[in-house]
Short mmCIF file of C-alpha atoms and ligand atoms in Angstrom, two decimals:
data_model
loop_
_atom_site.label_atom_id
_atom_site.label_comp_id
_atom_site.label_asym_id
_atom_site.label_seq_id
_atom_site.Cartn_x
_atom_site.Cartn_y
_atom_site.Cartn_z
CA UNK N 1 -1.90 -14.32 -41.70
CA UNK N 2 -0.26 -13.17 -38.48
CA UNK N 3 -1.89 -14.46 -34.92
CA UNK N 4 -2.78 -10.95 -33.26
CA UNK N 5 -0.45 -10.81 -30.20
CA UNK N 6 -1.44 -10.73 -26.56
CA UNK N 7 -0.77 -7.97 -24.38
CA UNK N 8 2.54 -8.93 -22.03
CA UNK N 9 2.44 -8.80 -18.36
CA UNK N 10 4.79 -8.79 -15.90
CA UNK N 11 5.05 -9.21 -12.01
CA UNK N 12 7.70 -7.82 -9.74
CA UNK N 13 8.63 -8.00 -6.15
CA UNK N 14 11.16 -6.04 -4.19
CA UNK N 15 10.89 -5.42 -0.54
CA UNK N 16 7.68 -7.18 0.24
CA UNK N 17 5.89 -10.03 1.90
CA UNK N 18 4.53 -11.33 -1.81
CA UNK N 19 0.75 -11.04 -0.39
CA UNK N 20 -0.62 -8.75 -3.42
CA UNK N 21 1.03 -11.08 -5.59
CA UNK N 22 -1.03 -13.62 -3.55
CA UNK N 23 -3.64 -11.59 -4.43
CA UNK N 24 -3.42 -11.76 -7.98
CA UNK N 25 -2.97 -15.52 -7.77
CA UNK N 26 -6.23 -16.07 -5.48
CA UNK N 27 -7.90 -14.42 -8.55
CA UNK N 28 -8.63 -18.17 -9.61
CA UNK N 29 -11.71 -18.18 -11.83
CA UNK N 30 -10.94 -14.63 -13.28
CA UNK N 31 -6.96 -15.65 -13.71
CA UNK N 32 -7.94 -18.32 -16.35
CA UNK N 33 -9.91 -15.86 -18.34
CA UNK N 34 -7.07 -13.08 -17.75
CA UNK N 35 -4.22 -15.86 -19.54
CA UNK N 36 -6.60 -16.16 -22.56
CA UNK N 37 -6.41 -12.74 -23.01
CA UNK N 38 -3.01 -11.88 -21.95
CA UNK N 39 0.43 -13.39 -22.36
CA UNK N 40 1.67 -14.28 -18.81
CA UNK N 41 5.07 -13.41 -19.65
CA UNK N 42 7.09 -12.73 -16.64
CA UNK N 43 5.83 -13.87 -12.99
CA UNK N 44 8.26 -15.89 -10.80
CA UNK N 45 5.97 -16.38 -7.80
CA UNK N 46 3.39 -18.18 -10.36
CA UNK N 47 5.80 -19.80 -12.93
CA UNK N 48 9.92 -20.39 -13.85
CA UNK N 49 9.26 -19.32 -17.11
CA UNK N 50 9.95 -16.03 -18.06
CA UNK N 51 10.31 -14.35 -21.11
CA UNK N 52 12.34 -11.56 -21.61
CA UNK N 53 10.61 -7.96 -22.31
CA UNK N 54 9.51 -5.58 -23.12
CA UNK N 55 6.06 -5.78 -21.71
CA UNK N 56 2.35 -3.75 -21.97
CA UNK N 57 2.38 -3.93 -18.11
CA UNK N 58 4.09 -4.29 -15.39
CA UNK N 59 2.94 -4.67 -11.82
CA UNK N 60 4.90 -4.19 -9.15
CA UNK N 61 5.27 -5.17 -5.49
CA UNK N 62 7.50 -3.90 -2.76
CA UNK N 63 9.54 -0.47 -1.53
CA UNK N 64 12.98 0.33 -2.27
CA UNK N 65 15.27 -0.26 0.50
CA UNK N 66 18.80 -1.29 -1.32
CA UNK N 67 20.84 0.16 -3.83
CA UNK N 68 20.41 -3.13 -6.02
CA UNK N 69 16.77 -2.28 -6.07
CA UNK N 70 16.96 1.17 -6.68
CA UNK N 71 18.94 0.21 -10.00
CA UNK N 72 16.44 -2.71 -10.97
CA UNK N 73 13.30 -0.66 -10.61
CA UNK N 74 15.25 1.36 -13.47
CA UNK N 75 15.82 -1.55 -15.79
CA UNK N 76 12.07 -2.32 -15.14
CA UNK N 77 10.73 0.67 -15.95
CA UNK N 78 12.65 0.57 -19.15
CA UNK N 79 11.55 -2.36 -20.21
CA UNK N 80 7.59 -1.19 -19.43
CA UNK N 81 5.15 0.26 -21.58
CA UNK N 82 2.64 0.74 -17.92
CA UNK N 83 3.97 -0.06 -14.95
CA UNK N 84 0.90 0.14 -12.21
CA UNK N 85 2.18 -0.38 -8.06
CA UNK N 86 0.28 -2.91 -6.00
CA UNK N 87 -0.03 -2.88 -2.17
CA UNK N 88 1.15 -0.47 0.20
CA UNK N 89 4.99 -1.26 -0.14
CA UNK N 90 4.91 -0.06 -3.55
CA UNK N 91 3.00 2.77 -3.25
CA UNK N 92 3.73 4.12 0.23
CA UNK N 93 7.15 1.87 0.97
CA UNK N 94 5.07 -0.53 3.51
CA UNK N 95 5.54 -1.07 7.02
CA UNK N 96 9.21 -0.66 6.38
CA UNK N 97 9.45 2.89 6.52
CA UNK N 98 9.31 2.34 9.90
CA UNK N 99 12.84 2.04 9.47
CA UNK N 100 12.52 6.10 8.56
CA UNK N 101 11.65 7.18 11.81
CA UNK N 102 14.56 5.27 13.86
CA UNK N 103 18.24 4.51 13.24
CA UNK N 104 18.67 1.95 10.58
CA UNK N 105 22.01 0.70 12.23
CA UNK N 106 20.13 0.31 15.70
CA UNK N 107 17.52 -2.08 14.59
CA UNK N 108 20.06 -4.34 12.26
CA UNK N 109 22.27 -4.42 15.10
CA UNK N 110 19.30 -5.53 17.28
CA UNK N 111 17.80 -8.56 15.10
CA UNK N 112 21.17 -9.81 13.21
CA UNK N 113 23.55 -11.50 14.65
CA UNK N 114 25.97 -10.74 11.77
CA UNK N 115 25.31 -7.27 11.26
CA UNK N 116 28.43 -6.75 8.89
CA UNK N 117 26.29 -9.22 6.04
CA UNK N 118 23.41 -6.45 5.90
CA UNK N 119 23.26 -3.87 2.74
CA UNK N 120 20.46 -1.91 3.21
CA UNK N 121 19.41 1.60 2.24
CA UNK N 122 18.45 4.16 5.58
CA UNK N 123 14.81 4.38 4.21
CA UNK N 124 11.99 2.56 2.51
CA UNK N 125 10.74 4.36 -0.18
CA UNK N 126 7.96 4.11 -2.24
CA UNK N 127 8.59 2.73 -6.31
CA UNK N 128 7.33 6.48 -7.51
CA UNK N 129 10.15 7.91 -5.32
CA UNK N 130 12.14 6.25 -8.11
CA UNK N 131 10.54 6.08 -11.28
CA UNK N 132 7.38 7.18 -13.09
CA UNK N 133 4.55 5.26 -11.83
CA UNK N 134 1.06 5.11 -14.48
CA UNK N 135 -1.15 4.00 -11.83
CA UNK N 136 -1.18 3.23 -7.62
CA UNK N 137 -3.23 0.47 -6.32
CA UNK N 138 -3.41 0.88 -2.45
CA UNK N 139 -4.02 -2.23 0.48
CA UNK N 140 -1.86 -4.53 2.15
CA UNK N 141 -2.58 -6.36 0.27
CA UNK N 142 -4.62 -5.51 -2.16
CA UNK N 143 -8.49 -6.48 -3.29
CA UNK N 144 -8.35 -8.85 -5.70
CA UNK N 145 -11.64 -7.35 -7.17
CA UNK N 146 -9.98 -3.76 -7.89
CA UNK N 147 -6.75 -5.49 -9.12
CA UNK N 148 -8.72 -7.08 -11.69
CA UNK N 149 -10.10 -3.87 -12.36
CA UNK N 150 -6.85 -2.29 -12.97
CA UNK N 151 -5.50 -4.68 -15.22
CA UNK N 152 -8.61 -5.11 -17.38
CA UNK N 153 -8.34 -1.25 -17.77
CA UNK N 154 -4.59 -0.60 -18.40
CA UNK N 155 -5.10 -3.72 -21.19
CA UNK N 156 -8.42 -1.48 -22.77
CA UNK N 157 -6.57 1.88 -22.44
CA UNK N 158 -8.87 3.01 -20.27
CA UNK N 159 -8.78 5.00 -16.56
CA UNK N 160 -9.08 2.29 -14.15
CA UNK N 161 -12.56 2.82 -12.31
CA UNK N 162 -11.52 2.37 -8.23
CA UNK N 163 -13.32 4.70 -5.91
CA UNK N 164 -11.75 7.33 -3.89
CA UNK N 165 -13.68 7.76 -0.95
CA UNK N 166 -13.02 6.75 2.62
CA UNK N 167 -13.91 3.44 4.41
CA UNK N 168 -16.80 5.16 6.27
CA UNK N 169 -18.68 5.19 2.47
CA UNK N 170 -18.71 1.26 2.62
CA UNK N 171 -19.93 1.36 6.48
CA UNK N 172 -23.04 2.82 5.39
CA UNK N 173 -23.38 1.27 1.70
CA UNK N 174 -23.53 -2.71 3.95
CA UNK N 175 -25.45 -1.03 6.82
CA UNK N 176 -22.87 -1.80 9.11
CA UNK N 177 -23.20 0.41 12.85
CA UNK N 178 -20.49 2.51 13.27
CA UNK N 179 -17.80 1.57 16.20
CA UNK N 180 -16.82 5.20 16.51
CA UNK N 181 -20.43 5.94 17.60
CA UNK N 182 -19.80 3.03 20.30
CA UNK N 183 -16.74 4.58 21.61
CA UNK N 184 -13.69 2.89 19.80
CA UNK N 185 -11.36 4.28 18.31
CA UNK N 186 -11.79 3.83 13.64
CA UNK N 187 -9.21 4.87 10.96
CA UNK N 188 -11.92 4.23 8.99
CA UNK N 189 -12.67 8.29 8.26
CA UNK N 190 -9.54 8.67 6.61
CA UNK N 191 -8.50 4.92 5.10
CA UNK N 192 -9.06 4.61 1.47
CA UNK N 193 -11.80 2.21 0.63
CA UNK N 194 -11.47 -1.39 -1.08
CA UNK N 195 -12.11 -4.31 1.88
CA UNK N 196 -15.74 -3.67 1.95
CA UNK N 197 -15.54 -2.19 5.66
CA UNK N 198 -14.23 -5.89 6.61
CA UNK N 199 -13.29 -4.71 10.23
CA UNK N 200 -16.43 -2.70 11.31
CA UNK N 201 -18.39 -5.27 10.41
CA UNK N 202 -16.62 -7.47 12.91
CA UNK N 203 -17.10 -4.94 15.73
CA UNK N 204 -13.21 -3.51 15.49
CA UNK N 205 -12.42 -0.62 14.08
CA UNK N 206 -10.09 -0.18 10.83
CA UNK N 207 -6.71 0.02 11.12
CA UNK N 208 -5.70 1.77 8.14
CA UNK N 209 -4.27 -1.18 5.75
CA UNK N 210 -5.84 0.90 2.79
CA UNK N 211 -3.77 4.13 3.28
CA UNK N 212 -5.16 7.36 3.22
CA UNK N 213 -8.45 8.47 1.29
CA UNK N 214 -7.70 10.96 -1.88
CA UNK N 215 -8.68 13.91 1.05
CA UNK N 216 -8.22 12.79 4.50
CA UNK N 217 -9.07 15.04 7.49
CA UNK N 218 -6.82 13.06 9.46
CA UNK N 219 -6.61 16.28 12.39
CA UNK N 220 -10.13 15.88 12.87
CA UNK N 221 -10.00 12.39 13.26
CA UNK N 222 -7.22 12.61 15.46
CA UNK N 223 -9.33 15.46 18.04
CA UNK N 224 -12.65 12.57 17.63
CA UNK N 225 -10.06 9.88 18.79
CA UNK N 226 -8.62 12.18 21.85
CA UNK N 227 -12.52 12.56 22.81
CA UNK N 228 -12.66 8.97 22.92
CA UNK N 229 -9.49 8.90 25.09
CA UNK N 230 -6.83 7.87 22.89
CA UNK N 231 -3.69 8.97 24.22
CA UNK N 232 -1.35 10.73 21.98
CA UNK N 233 0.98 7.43 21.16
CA UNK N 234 -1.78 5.64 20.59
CA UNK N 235 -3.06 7.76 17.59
CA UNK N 236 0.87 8.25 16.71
CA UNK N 237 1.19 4.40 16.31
CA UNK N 238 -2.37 4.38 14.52
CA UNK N 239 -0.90 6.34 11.93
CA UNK N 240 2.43 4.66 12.29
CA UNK N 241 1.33 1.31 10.67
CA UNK N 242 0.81 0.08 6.82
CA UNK N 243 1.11 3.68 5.63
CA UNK N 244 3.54 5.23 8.09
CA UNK N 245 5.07 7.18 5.21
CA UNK N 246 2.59 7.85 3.33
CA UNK N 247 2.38 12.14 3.56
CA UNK N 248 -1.26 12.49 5.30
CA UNK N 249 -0.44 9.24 7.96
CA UNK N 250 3.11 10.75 8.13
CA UNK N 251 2.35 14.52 9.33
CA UNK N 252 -0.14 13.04 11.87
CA UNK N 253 1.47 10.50 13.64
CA UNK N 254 4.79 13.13 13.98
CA UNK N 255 2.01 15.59 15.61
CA UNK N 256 1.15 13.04 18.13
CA UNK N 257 4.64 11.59 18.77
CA UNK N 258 5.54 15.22 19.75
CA UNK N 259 3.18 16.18 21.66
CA UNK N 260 2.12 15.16 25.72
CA UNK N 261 -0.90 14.58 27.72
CA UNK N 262 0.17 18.32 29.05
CA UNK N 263 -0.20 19.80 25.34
CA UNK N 264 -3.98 18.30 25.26
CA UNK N 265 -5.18 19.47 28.03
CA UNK N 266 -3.36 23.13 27.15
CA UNK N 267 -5.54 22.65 23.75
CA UNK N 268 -1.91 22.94 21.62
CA UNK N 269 -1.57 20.28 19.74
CA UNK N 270 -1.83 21.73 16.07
CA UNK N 271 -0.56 20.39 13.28
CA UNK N 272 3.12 22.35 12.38
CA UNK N 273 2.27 22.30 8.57
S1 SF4 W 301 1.44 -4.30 0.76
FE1 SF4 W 301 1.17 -5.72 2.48
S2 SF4 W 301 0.49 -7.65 1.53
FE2 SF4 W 301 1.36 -6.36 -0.12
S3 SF4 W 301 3.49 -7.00 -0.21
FE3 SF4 W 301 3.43 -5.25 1.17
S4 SF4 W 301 3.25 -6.15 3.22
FE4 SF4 W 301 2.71 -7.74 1.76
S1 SF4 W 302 -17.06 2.17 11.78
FE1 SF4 W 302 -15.29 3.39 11.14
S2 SF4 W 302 -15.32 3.23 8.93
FE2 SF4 W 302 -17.35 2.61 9.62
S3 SF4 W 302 -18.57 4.48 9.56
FE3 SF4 W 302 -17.72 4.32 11.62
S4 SF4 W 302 -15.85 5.53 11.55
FE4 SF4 W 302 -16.43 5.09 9.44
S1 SF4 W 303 -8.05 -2.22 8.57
FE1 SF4 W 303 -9.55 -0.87 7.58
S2 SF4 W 303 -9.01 -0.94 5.41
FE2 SF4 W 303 -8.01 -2.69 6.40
S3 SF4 W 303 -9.43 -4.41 6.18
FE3 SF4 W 303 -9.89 -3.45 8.17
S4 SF4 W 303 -11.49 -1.97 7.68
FE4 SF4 W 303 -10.57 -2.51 5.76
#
């Protein structure tokens, strides 16, 4: 008789910093019950083996920002029965959609020497830009706790159970004291949850490395921060970070790049829709 096979997993990177693959490697205790279970089949950051596909799952780090990649996420996708994104790369293309709000050509010309070696696409975009995408696991980079979660539920068949709500929800579930209520400035309203409120817990407020909530009010947050005295590139740049192009971060920190200390005291500083 037959040995029952193993589901097959894969790992990809494109344009990334390999941190949620990190991630998945500082899993430790849970990674040696995960290879029992599953057939490791394709991950170059944790092994030179690789077997070819096709594979149950595939999980996959980085944006697209070069033509080669925009054809390989293809070929991946083919070869993938799910194929869930980790980190904010993936699903949002990553701090290097800053790239989307400037002129590509400027900043290579600024930071290579050889400018004339350097393929790269105008944008960052994120892997669902491309190709179908079963699931999106948001953080840079993400919880190793809720990518356990995924993976354990794409391998069931089940909905992966990761909350939706906002930062603020984990604030009051440790009893941590609100910084907004002590005058600084927190993301934390809009910023999908997952770290456990790490930063207001250390007297800072969040940043945003989550992305946005599944329903962020990110204009109201933005009028709370101008109470607080945030000037307008301040709460542009706020935005502007992990999840720059990620549609909710995106329309508010263009708002705010627009817009002058004039426009906020004239009370006009709407969102254009
Ligand atoms: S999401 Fe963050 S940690 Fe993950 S690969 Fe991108 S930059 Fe690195
Ligand atoms: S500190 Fe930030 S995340 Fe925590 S409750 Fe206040 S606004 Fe929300
Ligand atoms: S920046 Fe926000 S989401 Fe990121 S670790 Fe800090 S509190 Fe958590």
């Amino acid at each position: 008789m037959s040995e029952r096979r193993h589901p097959r997993l894969a790992v990809w990177k494109f344009a990334s910093c390999d941190g949620c693959q990190l991630s998945l490697l500082d899993c430790e205790d849970e990674l040696l019950t995960l290879a029992s279970v599953i057939e490791i089949a394709n991950f170059p950051e944790a092994s030179r083996a690789v077997a070819p596909g096709p594979y149950d799952l595939s999980l996959v780090e980085g944006s697209i920002t070069t033509e080669h990649d925009a054809e390989r996420i293809r070929m991946v996708r083919a070869q993938s029965r799910h194929l869930v994104t980790i980190g904010a790369c993936a699903t949002a293309g990553g701090i290097q959609t800053l790239k989307n709000f400037a002129d590509v050509n400027a900043f290579i010309a600024a930071v290579y020497a050889s400018p004339q070696y350097i393929a790269t696409l105008s944008t960052s975009t994120p892997i669902s830009a491309h190709v179908p995408v079963d699931y999106e696991l948001q953080g840079c980079p993400v919880n190793k706790v809720q990518l356990i979660e995924v993976i354990s539920a794409f391998l069931a068949g089940r909905k992966p159970s990761i909350a939706a709500h906002s930062v603020c929800v984990e604030c009051k579930q440790h009893g941590t004291v609100c910084v907004m209520v002590q005058g600084m400035p927190c993301l934390g309203p809009v910023t999908h949850a997952g770290c456990g409120a790490i930063c207001p817990s250390f007297r800072r407020g969040c940043y945003g490395c989550y992305g946005p909530m599944e329903t962020p009010n990110t204009t109201a947050l933005a009028r709370e921060w101008q109470a607080l005295g945030a000037a307008p590139r301040d709460i542009s740049r706020a935005f502007r970070t992990f999840y720059a192009a990620a549609e909710p971060f995106r329309k508010e920190s263009v708002v705010h790049a627009d817009i002058t200390h004039d426009d906020i005291t004239n009370g006009d500083q709407d969102d254009p829709g």
